[in-house]
C-alpha positions as MATLAB code, in Angstrom:
seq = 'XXXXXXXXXXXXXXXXXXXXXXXXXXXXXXXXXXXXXXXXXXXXXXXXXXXXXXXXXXXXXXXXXXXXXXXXXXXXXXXXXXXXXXXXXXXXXXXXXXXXXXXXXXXXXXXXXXXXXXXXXXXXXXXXXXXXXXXXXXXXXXXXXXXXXXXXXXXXXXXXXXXXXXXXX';
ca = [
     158.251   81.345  139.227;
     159.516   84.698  138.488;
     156.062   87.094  138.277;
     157.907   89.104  135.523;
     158.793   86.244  132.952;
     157.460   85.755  129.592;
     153.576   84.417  129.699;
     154.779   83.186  126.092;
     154.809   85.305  122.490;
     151.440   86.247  120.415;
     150.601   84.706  117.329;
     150.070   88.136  115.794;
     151.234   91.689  116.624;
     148.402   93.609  119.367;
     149.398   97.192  118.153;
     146.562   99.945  117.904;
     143.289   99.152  118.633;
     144.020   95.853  120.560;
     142.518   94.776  123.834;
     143.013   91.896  126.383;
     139.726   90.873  129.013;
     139.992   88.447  131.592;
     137.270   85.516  130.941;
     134.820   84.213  133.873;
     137.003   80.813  133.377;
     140.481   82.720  134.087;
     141.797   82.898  130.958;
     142.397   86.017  128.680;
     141.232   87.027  125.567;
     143.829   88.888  123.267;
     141.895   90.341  120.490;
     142.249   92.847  117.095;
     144.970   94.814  116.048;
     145.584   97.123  112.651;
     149.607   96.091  111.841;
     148.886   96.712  108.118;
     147.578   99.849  106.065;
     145.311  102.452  107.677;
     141.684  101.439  108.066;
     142.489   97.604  108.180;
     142.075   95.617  110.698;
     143.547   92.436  112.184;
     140.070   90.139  112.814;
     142.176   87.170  114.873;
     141.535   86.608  118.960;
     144.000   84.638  120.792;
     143.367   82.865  124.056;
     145.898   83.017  126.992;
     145.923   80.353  129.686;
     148.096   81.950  132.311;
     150.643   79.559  134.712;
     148.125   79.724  137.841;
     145.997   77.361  135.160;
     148.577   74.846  135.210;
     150.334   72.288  138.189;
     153.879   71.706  138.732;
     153.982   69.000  136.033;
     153.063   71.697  133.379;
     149.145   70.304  132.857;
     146.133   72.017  132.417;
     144.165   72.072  136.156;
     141.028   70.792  134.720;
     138.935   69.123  138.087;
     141.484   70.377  140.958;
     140.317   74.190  140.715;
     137.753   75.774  143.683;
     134.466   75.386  142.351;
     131.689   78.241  143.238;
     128.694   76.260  143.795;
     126.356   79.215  144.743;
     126.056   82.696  146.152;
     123.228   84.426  147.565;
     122.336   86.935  146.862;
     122.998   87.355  143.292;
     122.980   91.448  143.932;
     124.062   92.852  147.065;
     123.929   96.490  148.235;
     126.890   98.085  149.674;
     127.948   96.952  152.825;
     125.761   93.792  152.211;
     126.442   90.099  153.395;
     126.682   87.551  150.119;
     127.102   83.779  151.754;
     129.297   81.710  148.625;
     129.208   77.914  148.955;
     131.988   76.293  147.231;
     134.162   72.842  146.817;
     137.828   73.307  146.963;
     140.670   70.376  147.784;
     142.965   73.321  149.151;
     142.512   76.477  151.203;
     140.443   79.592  149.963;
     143.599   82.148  149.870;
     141.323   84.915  148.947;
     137.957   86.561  147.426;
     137.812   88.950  144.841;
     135.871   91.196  142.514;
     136.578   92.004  139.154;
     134.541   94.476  136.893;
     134.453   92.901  133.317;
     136.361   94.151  130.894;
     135.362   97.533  128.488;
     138.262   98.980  127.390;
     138.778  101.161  124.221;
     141.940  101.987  122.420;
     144.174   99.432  124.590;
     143.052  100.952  128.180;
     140.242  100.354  130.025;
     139.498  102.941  132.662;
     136.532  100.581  134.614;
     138.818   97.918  135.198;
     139.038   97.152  139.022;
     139.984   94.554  141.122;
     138.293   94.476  144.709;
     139.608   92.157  147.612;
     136.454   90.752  149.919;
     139.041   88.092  152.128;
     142.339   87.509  152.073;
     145.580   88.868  152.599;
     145.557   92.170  154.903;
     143.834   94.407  154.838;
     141.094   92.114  153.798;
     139.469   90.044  156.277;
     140.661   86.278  156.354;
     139.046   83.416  154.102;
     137.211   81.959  157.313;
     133.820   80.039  157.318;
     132.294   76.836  158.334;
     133.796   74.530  155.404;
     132.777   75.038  152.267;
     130.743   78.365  152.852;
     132.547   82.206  152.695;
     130.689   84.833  154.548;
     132.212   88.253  152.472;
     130.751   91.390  152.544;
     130.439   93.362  149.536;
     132.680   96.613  149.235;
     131.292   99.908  151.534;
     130.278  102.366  148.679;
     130.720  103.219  144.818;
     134.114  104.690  145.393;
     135.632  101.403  145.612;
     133.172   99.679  143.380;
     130.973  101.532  141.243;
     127.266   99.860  140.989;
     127.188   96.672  138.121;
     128.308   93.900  137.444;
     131.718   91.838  138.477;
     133.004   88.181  138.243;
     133.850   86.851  142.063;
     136.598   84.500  141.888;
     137.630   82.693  144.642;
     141.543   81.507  144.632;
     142.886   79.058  146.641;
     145.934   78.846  148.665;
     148.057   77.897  146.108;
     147.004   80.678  143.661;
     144.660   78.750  141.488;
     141.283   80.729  140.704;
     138.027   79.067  140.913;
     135.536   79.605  137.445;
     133.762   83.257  138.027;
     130.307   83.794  139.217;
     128.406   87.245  138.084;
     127.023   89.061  140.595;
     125.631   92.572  140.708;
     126.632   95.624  142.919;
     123.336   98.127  143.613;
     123.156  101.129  145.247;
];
């Protein structure tokens, strides 16, 4: 699959004061727009299953994703030690962070992404099946304090559903 192919075309045109946010279940929300005469605005959200949501035979992955079925703690300091249980038929490939979405005016400047295991430099996806030891990023330059979706992906690139948990000081 060639990363830089068309995901598809939009319903409706995402000028001006348009946004996209990633959703805890992996897909993405494309939302507003003002394509017609000043002060109007285009009320119509689009949703956006990516390819990583679908198998070679072009269906939805409906029961074949990771599954998060817990973390503790649900906020972790800094350098802190969450423990994720999870069921997965493949591999974890990798853990990550993401800070919800907030943007304004087509750009969001909180948007982060923040690798806990995985490819280097991250450590490796290793634990006693079924459990992920990660440790939460060192300090609020790499993650300010609040709150971010972990998603766990598997080997083949397929994200689990998100789980919210909180970054403190």
């Amino acid at each position: 699959v060639n990363p830089m192919s068309s995901g598809g075309t939009s319903s409706f045109s995402r000028l001006y004061h348009s946004t996209t946010v990633l959703l805890p279940d992996a897909t993405v929300a494309s939302l507003g727009s003002n394509p017609g005469d000043r002060g109007k605005y285009l009320a119509r959200i689009e949703i956006y299953t990516p390819a990583y949501l679908y198998d070679a035979n072009d269906r939805l992955i409906v029961d074949d994703r990771p599954a998060i079925t817990g973390v503790s703690p649900s906020a972790v300091g800094y350098g802190g030690t969450l423990t994720v249980n999870f069921t997965a038929t493949s591999a974890i490939g990798s853990a990550v962070l993401i800070r919800p979405g907030s943007s304004t005016h087509a750009f969001d400047m909180d948007q982060r992404l923040v690798g806990l295991c995985g490819p280097a430099p991250q450590p490796p996806c290793l634990g006693p099946g079924g459990t992920l030891t990660l440790t939460a990023p060192p300090n609020g330059n790499i993650a300010p304090p609040g709150y971010y979706m972990l998603f766990l992906i598997d080997s083949a690139g397929v994200p689990s559903r998100a789980e919210f948990i909180k970054l403190t000081p």
